[in-house]
Tab-separated table of C-alpha atoms in Angstrom:
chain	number	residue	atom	x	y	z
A	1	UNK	CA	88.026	17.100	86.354
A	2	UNK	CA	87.211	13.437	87.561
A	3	UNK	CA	86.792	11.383	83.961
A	4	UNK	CA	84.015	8.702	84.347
A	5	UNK	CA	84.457	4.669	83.122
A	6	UNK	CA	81.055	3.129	81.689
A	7	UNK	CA	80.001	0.074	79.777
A	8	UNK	CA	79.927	1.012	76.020
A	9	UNK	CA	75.966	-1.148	75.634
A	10	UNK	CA	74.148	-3.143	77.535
A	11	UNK	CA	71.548	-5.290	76.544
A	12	UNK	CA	68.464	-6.294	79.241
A	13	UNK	CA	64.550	-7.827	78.148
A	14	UNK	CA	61.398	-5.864	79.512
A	15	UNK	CA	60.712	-6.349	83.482
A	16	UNK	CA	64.215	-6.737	84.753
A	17	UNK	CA	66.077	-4.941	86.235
A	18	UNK	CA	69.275	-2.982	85.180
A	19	UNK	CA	72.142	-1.614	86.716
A	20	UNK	CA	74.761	0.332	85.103
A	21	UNK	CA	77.780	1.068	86.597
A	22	UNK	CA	79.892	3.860	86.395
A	23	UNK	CA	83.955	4.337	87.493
A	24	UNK	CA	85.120	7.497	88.703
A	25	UNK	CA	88.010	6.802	90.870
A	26	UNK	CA	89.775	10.896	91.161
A	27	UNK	CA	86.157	11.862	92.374
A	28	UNK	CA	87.096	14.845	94.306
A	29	UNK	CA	85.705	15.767	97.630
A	30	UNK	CA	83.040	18.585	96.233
A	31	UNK	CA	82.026	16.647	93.545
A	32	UNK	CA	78.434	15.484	92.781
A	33	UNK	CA	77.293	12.346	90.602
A	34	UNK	CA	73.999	12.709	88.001
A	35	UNK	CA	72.409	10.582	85.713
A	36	UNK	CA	71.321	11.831	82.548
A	37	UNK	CA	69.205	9.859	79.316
A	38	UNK	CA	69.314	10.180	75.916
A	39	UNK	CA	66.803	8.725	73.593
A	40	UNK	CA	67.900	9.339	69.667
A	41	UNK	CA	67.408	12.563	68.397
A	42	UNK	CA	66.778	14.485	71.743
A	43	UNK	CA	68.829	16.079	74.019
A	44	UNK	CA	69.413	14.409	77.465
A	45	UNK	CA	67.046	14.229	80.174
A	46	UNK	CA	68.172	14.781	83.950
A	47	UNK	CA	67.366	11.304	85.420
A	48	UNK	CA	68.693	11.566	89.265
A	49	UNK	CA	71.990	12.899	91.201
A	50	UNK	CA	73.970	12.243	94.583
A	51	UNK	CA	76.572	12.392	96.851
A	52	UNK	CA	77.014	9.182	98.673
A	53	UNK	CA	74.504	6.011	100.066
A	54	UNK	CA	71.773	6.005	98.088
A	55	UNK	CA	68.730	8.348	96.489
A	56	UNK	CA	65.868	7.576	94.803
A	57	UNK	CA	62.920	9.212	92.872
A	58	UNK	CA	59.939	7.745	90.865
A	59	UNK	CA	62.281	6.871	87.610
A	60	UNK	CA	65.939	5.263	89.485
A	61	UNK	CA	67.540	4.448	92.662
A	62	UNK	CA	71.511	5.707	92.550
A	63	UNK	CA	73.880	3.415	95.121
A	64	UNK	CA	77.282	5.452	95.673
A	65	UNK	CA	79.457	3.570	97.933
A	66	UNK	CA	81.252	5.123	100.927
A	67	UNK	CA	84.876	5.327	99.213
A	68	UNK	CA	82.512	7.435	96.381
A	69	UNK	CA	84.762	5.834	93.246
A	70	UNK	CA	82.072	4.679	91.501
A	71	UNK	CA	78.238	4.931	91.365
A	72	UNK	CA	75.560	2.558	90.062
A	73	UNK	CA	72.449	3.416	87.836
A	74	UNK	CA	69.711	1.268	88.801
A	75	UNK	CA	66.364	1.110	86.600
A	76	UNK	CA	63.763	-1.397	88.158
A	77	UNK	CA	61.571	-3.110	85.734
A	78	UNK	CA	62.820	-1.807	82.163
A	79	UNK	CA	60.404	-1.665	79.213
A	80	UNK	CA	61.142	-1.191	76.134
A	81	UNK	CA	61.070	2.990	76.279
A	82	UNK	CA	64.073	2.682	78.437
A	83	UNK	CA	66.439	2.225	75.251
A	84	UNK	CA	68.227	5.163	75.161
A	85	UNK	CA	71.760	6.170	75.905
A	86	UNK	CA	72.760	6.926	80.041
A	87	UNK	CA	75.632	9.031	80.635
A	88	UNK	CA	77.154	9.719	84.292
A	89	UNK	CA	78.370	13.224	85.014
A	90	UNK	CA	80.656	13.791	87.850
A	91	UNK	CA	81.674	17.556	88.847
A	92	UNK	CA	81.135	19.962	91.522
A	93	UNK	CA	78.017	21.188	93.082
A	94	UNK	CA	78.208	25.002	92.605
A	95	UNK	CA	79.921	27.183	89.937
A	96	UNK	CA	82.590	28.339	92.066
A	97	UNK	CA	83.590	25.452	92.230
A	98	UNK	CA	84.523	25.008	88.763
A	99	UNK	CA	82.239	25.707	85.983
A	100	UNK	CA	82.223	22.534	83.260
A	101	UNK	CA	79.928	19.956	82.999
A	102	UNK	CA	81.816	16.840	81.170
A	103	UNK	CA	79.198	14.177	79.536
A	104	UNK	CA	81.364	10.484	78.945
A	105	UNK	CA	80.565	8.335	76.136
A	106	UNK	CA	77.567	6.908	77.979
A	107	UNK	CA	76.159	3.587	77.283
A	108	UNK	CA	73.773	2.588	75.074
A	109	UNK	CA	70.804	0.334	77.013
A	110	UNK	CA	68.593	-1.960	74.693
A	111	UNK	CA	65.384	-3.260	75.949
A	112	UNK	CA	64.260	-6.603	74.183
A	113	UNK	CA	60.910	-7.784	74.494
B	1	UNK	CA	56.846	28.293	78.414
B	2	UNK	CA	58.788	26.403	75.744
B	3	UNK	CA	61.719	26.083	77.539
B	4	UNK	CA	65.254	26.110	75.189
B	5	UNK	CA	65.102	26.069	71.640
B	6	UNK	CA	67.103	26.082	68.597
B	7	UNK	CA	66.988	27.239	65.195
B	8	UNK	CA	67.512	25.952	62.309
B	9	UNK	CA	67.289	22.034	63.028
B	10	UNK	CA	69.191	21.116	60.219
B	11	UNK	CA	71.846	23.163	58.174
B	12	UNK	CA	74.237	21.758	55.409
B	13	UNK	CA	76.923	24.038	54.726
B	14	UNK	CA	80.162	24.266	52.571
B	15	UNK	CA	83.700	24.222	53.305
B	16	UNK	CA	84.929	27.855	55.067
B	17	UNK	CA	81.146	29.427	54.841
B	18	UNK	CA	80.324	30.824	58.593
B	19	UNK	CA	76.855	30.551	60.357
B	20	UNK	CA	75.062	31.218	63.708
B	21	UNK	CA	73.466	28.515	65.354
B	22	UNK	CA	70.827	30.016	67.448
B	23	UNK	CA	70.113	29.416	71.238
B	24	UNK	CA	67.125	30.857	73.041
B	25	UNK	CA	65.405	29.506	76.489
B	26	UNK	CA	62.432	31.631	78.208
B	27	UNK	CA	63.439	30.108	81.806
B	28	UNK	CA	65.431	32.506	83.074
B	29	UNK	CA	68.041	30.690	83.395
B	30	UNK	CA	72.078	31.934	84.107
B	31	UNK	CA	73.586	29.366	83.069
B	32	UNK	CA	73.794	28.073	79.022
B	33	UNK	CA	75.992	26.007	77.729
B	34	UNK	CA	77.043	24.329	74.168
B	35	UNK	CA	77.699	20.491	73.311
B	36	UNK	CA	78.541	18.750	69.983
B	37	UNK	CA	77.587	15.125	70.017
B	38	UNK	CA	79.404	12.941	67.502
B	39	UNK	CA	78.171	9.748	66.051
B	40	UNK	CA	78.785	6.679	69.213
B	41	UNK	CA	80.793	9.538	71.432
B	42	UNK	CA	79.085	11.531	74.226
B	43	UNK	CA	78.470	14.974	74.403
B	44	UNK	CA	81.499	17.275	74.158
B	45	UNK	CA	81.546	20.946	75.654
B	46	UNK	CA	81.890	23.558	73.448
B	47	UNK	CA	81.502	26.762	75.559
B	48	UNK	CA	79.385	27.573	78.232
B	49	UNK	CA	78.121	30.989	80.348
B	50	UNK	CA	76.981	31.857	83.406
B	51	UNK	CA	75.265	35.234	82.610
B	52	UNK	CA	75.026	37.618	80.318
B	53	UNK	CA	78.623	39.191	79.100
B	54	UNK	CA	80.435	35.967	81.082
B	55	UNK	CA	81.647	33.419	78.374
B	56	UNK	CA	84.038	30.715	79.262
B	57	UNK	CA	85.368	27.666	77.159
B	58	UNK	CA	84.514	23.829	77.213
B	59	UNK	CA	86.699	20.758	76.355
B	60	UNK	CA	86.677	21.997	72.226
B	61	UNK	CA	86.285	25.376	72.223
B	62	UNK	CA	88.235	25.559	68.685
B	63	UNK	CA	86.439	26.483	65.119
B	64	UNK	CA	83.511	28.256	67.225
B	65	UNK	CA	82.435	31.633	69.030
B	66	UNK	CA	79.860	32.793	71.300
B	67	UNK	CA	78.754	35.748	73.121
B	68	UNK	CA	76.098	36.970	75.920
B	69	UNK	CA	74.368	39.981	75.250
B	70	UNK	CA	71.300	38.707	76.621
B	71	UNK	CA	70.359	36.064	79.553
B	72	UNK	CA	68.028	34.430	77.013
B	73	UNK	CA	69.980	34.494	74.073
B	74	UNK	CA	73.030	32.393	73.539
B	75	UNK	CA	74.561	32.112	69.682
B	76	UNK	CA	76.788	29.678	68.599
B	77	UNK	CA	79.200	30.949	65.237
B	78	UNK	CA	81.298	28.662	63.033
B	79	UNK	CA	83.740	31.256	61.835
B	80	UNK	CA	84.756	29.199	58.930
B	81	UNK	CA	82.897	25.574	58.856
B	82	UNK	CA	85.300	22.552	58.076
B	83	UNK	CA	84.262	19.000	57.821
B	84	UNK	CA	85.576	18.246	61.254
B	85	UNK	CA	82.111	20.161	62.506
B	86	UNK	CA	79.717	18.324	61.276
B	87	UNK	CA	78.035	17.057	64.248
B	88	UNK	CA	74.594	17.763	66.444
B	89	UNK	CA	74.683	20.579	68.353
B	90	UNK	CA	72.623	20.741	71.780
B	91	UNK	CA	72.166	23.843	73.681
B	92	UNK	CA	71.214	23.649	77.159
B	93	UNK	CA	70.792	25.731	79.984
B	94	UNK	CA	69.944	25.479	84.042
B	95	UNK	CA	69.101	27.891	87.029
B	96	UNK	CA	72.154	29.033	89.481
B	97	UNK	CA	71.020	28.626	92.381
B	98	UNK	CA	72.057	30.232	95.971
B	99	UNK	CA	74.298	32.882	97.223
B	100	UNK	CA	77.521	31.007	96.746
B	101	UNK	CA	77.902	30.975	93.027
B	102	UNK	CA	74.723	29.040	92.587
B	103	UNK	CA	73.978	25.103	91.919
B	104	UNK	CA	75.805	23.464	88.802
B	105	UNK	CA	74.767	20.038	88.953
B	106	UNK	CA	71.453	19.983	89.178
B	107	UNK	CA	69.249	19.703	85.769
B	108	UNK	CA	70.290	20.882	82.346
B	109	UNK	CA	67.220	21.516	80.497
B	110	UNK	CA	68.559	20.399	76.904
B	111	UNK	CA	66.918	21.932	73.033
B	112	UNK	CA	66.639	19.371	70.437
B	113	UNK	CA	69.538	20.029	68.458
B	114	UNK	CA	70.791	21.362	65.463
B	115	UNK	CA	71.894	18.354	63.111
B	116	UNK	CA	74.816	20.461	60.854
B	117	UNK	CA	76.726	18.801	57.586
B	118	UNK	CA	79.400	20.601	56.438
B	119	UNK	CA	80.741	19.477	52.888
């Protein structure tokens, strides 16, 4: 199983941008990469997933670069609800695969005004 | 539909007593798993299942059992709690998808935890 790398915290104000980075460097071929965030006391949300370039939905853009060894997290225009805890997942696509999901120790985003 | 939840949100228990943590989602869903989350670590595996009777273990399987008698149901059992356990426990679960032993990735729909103390 590929073990992710990610800042412990991070600390960004409201309107800026933040990107947080994420090493995975025995990323195997079938593998995937997803986002998830945590705010305390809940469980974590699903937040976005790819395989290489770039996706993006209404909450993040993901950048994966071609060699695939690391992916970056990018939230455009934080506010202060984006403190929470972001953890990056890498494993394969389907069960068959190989079944486990592995969270990291994620890293804790705070959001100053 | 209220998607996964879990019962009791908090529990203190003593030193070798044994409980079931209990797992339930109305979604449908194959595939459950369970994660401890310890304070400033991420979430650790536990055990997880892709459908009912199909069990397999996570990254600390240790201290804890579970079964699948249904595809809703998914129970978590401390045999014999020790300190070490104290911890919040999520429960999650997710479709699989597709002919070829279905999508893993894709979203977890996570409960809200079970906050256990163990003295």
């Amino acid at each position: 199983l590929a073990k992710t790398t990610q800042p412990i915290s991070m600390d960004s104000y409201e309107g800026q941008e933040v990107n947080i980075t994420c090493s995975h460097n025995n990323i195997a071929t079938n593998d995937y990469i997803t986002w998830y965030q945590q705010f305390p006391s809940q469980g974590p949300r699903f937040i976005i997933q790819g395989y290489k370039t770039k996706v993006t939905n209404e909450v993040a853009s993901l950048f994966i670069p071609a060699d695939r060894k690391s992916s970056t997290l990018s939230l455009p225009r934080v506010s202060l609800s984006d403190t929470a805890v972001y953890y990056c997942l890498v494993g394969p696509r389907y069960y068959n695969q190989g079944g486990k999901l592995i969270f990291g120790q994620g890293t804790e985003l705070s959001v100053k005004p | 539909n209220a998607g996964v939840t879990q019962t009791p949100k908090f529990q203190v228990l003593k030193t070798g007593q044994s409980m079931t943590l209990q797992c339930a989602q109305d979604m449908n869903h194959e595939y459950m798993s369970w994660y401890r989350q310890d304070p400033g670590m991420g979430l650790r595996l536990i055990h997880y299942s892709v459908g009912a009777g199909i069990t397999d273990q996570g990254e600390v399987p240790n201290g804890y059992n579970v079964s699948r008698s249904t595809t809703e149901d998914f129970p978590l059992r401390l045999l014999s709690a020790a300190p070490s356990q104290t911890s919040v426990y999520f429960c999650a679960s997710r479709p699989l998808s597709g002919t070829s032993g279905g999508a893993l990735t894709d979203t977890q729909y996570f409960g809200p935890g079970t906050r256990l103390t163990v003295l």
